[in-house]
Short mmCIF file of C-alpha atoms and ligand atoms in Angstrom, two decimals:
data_model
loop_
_atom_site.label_atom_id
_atom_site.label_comp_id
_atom_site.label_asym_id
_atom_site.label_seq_id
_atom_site.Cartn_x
_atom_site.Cartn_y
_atom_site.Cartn_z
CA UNK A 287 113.58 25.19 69.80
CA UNK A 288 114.57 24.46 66.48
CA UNK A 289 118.18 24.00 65.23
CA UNK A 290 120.00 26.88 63.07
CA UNK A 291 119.36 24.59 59.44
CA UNK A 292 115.60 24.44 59.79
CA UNK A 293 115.36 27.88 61.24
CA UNK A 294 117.26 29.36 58.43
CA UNK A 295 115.12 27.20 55.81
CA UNK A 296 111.83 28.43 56.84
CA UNK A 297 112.88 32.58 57.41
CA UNK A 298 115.32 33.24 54.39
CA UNK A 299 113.21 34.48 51.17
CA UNK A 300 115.63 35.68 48.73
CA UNK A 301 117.90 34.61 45.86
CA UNK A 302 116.99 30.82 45.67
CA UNK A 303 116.46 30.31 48.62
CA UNK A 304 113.89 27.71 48.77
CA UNK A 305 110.90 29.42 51.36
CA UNK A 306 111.09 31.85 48.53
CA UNK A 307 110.87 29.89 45.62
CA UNK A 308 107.54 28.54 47.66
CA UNK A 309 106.22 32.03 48.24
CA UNK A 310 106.66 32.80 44.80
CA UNK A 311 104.01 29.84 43.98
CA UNK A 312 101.41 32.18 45.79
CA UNK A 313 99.55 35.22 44.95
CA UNK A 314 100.38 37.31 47.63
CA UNK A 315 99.76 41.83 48.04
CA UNK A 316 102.17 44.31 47.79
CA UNK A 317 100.92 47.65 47.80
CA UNK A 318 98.16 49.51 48.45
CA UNK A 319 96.13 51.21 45.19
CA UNK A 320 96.40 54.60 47.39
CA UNK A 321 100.31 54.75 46.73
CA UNK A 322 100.05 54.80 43.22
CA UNK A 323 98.41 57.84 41.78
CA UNK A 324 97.90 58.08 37.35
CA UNK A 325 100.45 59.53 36.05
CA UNK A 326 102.96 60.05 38.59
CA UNK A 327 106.19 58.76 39.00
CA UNK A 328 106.57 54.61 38.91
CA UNK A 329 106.83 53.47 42.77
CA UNK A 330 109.77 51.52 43.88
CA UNK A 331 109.78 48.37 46.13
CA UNK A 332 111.06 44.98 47.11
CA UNK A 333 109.28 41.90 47.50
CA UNK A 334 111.36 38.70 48.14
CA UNK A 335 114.55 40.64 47.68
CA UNK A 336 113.83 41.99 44.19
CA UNK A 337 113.70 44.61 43.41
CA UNK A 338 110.41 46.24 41.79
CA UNK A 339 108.13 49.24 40.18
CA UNK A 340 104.46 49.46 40.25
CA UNK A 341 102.86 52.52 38.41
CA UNK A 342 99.32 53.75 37.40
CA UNK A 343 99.05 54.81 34.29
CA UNK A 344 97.53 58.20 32.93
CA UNK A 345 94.68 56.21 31.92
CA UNK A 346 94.37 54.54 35.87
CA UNK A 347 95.97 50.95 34.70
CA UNK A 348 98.11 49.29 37.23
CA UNK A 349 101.36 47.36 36.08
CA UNK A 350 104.10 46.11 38.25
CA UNK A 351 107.53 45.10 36.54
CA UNK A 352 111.10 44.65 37.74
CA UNK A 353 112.99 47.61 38.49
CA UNK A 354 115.86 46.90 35.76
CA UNK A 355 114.45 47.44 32.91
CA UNK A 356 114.68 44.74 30.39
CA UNK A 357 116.86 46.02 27.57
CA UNK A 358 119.66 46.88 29.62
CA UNK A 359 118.83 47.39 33.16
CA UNK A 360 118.08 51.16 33.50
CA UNK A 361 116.06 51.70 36.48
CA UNK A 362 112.71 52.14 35.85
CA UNK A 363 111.94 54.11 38.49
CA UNK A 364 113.51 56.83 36.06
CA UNK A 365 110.51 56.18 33.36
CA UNK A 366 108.31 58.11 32.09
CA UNK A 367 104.88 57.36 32.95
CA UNK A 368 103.22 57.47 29.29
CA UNK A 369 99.46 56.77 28.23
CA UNK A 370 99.19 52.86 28.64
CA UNK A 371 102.73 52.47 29.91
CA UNK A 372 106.19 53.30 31.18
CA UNK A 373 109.04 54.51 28.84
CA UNK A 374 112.38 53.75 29.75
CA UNK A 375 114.47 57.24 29.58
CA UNK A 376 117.65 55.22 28.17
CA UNK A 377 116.80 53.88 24.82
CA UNK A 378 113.39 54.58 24.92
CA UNK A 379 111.59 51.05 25.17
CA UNK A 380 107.99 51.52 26.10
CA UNK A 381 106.43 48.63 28.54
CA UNK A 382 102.53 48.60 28.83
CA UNK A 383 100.53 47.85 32.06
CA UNK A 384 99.68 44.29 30.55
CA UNK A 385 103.63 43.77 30.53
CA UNK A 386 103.91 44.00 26.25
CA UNK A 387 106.98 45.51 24.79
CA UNK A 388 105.23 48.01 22.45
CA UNK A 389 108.15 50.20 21.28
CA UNK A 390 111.68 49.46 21.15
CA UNK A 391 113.80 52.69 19.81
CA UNK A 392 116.98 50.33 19.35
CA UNK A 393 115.39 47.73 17.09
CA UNK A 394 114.68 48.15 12.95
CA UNK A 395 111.36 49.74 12.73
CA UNK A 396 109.64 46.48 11.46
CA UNK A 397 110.91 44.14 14.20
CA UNK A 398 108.10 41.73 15.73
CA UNK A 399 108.30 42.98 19.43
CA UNK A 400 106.39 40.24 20.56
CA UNK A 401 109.90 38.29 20.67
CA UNK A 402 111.32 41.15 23.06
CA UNK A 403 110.18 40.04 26.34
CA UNK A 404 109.26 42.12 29.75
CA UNK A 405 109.93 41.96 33.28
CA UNK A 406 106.11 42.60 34.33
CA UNK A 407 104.06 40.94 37.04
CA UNK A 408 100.46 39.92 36.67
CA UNK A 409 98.43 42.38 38.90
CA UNK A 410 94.96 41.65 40.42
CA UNK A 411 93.25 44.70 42.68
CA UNK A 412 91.10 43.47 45.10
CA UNK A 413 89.80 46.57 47.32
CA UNK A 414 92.57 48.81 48.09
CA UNK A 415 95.18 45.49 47.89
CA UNK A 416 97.33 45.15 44.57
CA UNK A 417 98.30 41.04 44.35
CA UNK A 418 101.09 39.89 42.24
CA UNK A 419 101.96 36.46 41.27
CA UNK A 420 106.44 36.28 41.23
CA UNK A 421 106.47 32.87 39.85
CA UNK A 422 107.75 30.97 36.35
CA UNK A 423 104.93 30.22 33.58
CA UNK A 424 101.26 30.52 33.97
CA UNK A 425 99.98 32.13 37.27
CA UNK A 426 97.48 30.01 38.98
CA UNK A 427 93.73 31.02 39.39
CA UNK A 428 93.66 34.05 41.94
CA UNK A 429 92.66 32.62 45.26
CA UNK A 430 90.09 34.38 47.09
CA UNK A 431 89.98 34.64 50.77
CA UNK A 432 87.20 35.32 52.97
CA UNK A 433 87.17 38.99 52.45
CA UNK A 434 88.20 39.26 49.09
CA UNK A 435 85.02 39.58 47.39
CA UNK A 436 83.56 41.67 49.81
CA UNK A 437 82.52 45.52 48.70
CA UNK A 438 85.30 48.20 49.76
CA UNK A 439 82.72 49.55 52.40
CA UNK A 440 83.40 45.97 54.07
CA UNK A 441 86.78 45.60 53.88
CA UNK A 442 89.89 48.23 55.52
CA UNK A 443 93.60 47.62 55.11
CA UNK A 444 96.65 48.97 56.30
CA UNK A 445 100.49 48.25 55.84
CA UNK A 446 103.40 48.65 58.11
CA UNK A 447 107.08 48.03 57.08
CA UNK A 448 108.66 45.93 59.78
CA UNK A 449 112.26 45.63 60.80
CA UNK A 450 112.02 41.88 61.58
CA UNK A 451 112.09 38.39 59.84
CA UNK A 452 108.97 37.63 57.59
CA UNK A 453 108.20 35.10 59.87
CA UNK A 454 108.16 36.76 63.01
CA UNK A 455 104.89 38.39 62.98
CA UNK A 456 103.13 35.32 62.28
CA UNK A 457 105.14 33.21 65.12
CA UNK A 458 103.39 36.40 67.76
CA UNK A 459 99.81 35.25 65.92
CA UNK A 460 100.50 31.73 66.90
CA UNK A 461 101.69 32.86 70.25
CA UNK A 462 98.14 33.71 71.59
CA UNK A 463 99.54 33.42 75.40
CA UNK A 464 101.92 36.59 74.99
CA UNK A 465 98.85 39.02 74.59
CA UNK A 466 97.59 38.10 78.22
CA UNK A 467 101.18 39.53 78.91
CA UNK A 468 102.24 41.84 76.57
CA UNK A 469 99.42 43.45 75.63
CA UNK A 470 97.70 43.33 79.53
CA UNK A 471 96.50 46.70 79.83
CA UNK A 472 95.94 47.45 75.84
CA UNK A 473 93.41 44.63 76.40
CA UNK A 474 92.00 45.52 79.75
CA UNK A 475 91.28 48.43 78.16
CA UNK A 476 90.01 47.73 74.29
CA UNK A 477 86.06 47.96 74.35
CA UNK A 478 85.90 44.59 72.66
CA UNK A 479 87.66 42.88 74.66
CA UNK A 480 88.04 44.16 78.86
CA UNK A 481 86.13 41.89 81.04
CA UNK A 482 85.62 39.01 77.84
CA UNK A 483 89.57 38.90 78.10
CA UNK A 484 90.36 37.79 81.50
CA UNK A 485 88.66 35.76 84.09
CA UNK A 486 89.46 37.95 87.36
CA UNK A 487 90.97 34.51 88.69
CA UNK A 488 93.42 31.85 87.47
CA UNK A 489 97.10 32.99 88.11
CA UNK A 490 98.98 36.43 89.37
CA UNK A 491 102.17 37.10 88.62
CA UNK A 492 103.58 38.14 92.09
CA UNK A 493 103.02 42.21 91.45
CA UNK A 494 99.65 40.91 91.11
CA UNK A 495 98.70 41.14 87.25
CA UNK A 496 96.50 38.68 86.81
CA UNK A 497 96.33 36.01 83.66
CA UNK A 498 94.58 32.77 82.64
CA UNK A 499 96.85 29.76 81.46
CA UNK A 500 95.50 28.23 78.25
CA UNK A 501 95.47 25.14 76.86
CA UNK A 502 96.49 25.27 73.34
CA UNK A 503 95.04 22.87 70.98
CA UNK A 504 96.13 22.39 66.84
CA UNK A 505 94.34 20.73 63.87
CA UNK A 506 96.50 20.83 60.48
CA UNK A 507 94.32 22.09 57.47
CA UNK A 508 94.55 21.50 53.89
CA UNK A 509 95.08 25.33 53.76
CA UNK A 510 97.58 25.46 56.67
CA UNK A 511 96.82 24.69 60.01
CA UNK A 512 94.45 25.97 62.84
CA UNK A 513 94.77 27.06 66.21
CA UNK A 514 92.58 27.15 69.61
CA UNK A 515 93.53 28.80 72.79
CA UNK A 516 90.80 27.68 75.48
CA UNK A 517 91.43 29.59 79.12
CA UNK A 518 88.92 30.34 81.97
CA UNK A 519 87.38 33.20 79.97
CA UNK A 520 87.04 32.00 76.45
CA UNK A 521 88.14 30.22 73.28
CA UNK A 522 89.53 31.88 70.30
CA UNK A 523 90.53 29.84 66.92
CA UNK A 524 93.29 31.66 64.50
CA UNK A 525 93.65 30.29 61.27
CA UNK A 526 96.99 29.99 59.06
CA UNK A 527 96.62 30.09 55.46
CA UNK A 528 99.32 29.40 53.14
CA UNK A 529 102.30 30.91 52.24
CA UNK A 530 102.06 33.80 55.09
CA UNK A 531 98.06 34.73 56.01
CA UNK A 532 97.16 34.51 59.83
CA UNK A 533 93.44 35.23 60.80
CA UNK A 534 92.97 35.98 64.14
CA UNK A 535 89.98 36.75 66.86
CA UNK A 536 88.57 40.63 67.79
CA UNK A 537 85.59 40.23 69.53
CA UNK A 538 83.35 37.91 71.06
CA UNK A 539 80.28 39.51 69.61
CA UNK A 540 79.41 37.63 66.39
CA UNK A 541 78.44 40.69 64.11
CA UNK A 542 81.55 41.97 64.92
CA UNK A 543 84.89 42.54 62.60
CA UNK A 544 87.23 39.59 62.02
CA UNK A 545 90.80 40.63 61.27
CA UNK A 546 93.95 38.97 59.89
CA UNK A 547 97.48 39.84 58.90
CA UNK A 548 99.72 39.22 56.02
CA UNK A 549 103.14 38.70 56.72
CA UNK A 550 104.86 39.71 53.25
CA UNK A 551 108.68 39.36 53.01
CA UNK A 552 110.36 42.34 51.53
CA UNK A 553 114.23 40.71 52.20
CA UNK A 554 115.22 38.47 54.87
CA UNK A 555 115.29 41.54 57.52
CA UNK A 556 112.21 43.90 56.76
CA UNK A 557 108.35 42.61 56.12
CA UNK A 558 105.07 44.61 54.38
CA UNK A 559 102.66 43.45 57.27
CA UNK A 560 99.26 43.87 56.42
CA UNK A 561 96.56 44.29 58.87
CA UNK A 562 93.07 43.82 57.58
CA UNK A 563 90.00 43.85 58.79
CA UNK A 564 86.48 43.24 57.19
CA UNK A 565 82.92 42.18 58.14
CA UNK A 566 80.99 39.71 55.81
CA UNK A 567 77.57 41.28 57.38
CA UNK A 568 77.73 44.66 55.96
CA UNK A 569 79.60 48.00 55.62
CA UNK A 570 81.83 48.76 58.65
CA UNK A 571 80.53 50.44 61.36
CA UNK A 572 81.78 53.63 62.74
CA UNK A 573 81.64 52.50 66.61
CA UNK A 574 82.84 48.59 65.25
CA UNK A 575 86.97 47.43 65.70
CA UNK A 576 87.80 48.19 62.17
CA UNK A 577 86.60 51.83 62.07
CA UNK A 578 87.72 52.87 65.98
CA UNK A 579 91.32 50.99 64.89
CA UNK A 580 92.34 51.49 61.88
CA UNK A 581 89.56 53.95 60.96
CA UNK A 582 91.01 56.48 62.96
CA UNK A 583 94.78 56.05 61.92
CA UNK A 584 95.95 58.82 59.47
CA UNK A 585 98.67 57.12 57.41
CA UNK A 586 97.37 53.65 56.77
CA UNK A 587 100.35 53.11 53.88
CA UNK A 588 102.96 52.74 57.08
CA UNK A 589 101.60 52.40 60.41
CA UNK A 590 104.94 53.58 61.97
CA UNK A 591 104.49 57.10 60.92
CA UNK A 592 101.39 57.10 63.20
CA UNK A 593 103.61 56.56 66.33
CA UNK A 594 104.63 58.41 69.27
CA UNK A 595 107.96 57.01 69.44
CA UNK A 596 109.01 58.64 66.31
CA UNK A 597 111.86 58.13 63.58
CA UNK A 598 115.16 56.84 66.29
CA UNK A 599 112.72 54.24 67.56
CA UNK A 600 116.04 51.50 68.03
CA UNK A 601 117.81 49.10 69.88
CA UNK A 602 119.80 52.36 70.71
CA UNK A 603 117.01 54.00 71.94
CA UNK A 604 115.15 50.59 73.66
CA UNK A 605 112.83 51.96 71.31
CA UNK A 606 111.69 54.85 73.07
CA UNK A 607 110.35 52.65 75.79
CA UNK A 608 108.24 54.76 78.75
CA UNK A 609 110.04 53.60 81.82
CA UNK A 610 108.32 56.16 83.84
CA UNK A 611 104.74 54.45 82.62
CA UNK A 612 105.84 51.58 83.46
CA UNK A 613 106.56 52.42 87.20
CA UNK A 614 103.72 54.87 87.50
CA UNK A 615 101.53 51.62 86.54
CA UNK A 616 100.27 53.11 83.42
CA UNK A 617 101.68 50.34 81.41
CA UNK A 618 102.87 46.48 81.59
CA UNK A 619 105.23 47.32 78.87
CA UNK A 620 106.21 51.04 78.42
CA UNK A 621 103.92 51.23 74.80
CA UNK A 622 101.72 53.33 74.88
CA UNK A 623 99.50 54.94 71.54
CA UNK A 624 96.35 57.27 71.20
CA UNK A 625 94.78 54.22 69.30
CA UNK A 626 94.52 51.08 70.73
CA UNK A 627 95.82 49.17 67.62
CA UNK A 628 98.67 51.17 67.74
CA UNK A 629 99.58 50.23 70.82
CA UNK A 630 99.81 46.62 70.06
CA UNK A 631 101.50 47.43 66.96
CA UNK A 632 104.18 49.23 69.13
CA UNK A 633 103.87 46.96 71.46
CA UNK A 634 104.38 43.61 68.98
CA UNK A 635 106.93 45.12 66.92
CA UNK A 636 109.42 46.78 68.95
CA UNK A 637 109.68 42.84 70.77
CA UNK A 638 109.73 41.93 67.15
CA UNK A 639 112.46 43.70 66.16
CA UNK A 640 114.74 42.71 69.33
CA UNK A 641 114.72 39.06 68.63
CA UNK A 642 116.81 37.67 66.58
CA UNK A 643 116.18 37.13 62.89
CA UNK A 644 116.51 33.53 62.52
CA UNK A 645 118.35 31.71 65.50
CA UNK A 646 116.08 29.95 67.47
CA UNK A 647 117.94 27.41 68.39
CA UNK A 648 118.35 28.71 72.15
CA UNK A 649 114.18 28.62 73.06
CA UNK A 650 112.84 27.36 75.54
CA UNK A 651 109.32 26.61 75.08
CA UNK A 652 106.16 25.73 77.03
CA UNK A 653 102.86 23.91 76.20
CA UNK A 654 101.30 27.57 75.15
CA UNK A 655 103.93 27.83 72.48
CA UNK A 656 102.44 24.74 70.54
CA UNK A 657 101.28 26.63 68.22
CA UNK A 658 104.19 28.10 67.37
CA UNK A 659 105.57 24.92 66.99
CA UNK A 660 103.16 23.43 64.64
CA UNK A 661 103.49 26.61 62.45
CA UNK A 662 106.60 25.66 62.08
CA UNK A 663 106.55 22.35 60.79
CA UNK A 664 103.93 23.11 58.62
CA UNK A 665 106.37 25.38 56.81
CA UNK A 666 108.80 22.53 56.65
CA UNK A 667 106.45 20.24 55.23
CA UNK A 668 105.44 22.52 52.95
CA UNK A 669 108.54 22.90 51.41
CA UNK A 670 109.54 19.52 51.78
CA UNK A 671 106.19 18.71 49.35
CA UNK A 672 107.38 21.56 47.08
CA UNK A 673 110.96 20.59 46.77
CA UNK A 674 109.86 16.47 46.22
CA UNK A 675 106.63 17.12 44.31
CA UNK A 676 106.30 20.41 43.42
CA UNK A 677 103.30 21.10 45.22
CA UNK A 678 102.60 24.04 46.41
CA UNK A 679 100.81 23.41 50.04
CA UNK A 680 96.77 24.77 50.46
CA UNK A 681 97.51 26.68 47.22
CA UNK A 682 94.34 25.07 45.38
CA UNK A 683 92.49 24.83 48.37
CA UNK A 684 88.98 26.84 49.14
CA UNK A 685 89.49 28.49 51.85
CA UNK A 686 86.84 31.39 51.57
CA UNK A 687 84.85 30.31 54.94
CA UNK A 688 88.01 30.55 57.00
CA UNK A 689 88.24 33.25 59.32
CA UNK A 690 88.70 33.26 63.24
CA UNK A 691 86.12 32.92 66.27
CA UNK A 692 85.88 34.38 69.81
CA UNK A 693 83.51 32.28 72.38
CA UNK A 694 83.53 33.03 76.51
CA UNK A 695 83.53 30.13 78.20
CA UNK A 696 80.16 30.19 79.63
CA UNK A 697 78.89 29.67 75.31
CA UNK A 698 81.70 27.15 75.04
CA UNK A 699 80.66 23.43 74.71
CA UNK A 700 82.51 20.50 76.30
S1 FES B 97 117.99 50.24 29.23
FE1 FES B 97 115.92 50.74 29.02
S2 FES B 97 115.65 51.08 26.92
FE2 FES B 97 117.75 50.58 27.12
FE1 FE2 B 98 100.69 40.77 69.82
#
């Protein structure tokens, strides 16, 4: 468990709150390059509670800048998407991609508009991702991550809004155990995983669904912290990178597609979750678990539109939950997708969304939640360094050979 003050420290984003003010050290993505199309109207969204527009321009530059325009806080969502820039319909001001004032109607014609300053947000594209940095001064060097510099034929990304905490998605990452449970038959099923999942022994529940206890080890990194789940079948690593990246295992085959997820707050009750997935030996194959995943997924801006349970998926409606799959056997949890990666997007998010945003101060955990522990206090410590010293945790830190592994036991060393 942890009490109510440290809980609500390490989930709440916005305002000045201070998990935000340490987010806001980070590069971190926020849209996909396939939203925004030249020309077309700017593109509103939130990221740590404020509220934003990211355009392309006719000429296919990306900007990003706060929604209120800075004159006097028209929205800019009503601009007009000019050559170079956007053009507040108000007074007129004209804002470039590179975030220069370079008209301003209400000003004498000879006025140096280099003292009018914007609301714009560095932007760096890397594949289909659009980065910002939301912090004071001087962005830091763009970190790169292990897939970053990869060609687009290597890389695919999706995004899913989520109606849960920021920090819930990556607490289910840490919590390897609750995909034995959860996701039983999505991984009894999944090509790369089946028979490398489970050992056939260890424990039954008493209907008989049989799971293998883990030990769960952790090892703090200067980027974060790391993460190994050993059971009768095999050893997986995941890897936390600071402010809110969790890699995490696919496949025990080597040459196989690592993935991760990106756990981006857009207020204190909805996240941008990123799921990517890349493979540093070559272009993604069409029979590998990026391309039969996400590959075959039709609306990778928002995963939810690619669901079954459709639009009323809610508490109301125990979000469209198949009790009669459950009792015909069909399913452990009443999720069930045409793509396997939907399922366990269902599957994780609906439990998601039914805990509660920040109170945790009722758990009750076990040795297989250690992970979820550590996360934790590596948050705290992180903004206990930022708060006393102004560093910002794993920030600085190479982390470009980080990504997770998947070993069966028999390969595993003692
Ligand atoms: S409010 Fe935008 S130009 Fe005046
Ligand atoms: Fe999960």
């Amino acid at each position: 468990m942890l009490d109510r003050e440290k809980s609500r420290l390490i989930t709440q984003c916005t305002g000045d709150a201070p998990m935000g003010q340490l987010m806001r050290e980070y590069w971190i993505p926020v849209i996909r390059t396939s939203q925004l199309i030249a020309g077309a109207p700017p593109h509103r969204l939130t990221i740590l509670g404020q509220p934003l527009v990211a355009f392309r321009s006719p000429e296919g530059e990306i900007g990003l800048m706060d929604e209120a325009c800075p004159h006097r806080a028209a929205s800019m969502a009503l601009a007009r998407n000019e050559s170079h820039g956007l053009r507040c319909i108000y007074h007129g001001w004209k804002i470039s991609a590179a975030g220069l004032v370079t008209e301003a109607p209400t000003h004498p014609e000879h006025f140096p508009l280099e003292r009018l300053k914007s609301r714009s947000h560095p932007v760096q594209v890397r594949q289909d991702m659009v980065w910002t940095w939301l912090g004071k001064g001087t962005p830091p060097p763009f970190r790169e991550l292990a897939f970053t510099t990869l060609p687009d034929d290597q890389v695919i990304t999706a995004t899913a809004i989520v109606h849960c905490n920021w920090l819930r998605p990556l607490e289910t990452l840490w919590d390897v155990f609750h995909s034995q449970i959860l996701h039983h038959d999505a991984n009894r099923q999944m090509p790369f995983r089946g028979d490398n999942y489970f050992s056939k022994e260890g424990r039954r529940t008493d209907t008989g669904m049989q799971y293998d206890y883990p030990e769960m080890l952790v090892e703090r990194k200067p980027y974060g912290f790391m993460h190994i789940n050993r059971d009768a079948r095999k050893q997986t690593t995941g890897h936390f990178v600071m402010p809110c990246v969790q890699f995490h295992s696919v496949s025990p085959d080597p040459l196989e597609d690592k993935a991760l997820k990106i756990s981006v707050p857009i207020d204190d009750h909805t996240t941008l979750l990123w799921s990517v997935v890349f493979n540093r030996h070559g272009p993604l194959k069409s029979t590998g678990f990026g391309m039969t995943n996400l590959g075959r997924v039709k609306d990778r801006d928002d995963l939810f539109n690619n669901l079954r349970a459709g639009p009323d998926r809610s508490a109301q409606t125990r979000w469209n939950q198949d009790r009669g799959a459950m009792a015909r056997g069909e399913s452990f949890s009443g999720f069930v997708e045409d793509v396997p990666t939907l399922t366990l997007l269902a599957e994780d998010n609906y439990v998601l969304e039914s805990q509660a945003d920040y109170d945790r101060s009722q758990e009750q955990l076990g040795p297989v939640d250690r992970a979820v522990v550590e996360g934790r206090r590596v948050l705290l410590d992180a903004l206990a360094k930022h708060q006393s010293q102004g560093e910002s945790l794993g920030r600085d830190v190479d982390a470009t050979d980080v990504w997770s592994e998947y070993v069966l036991s028999e390969t595993v060393e003692s």
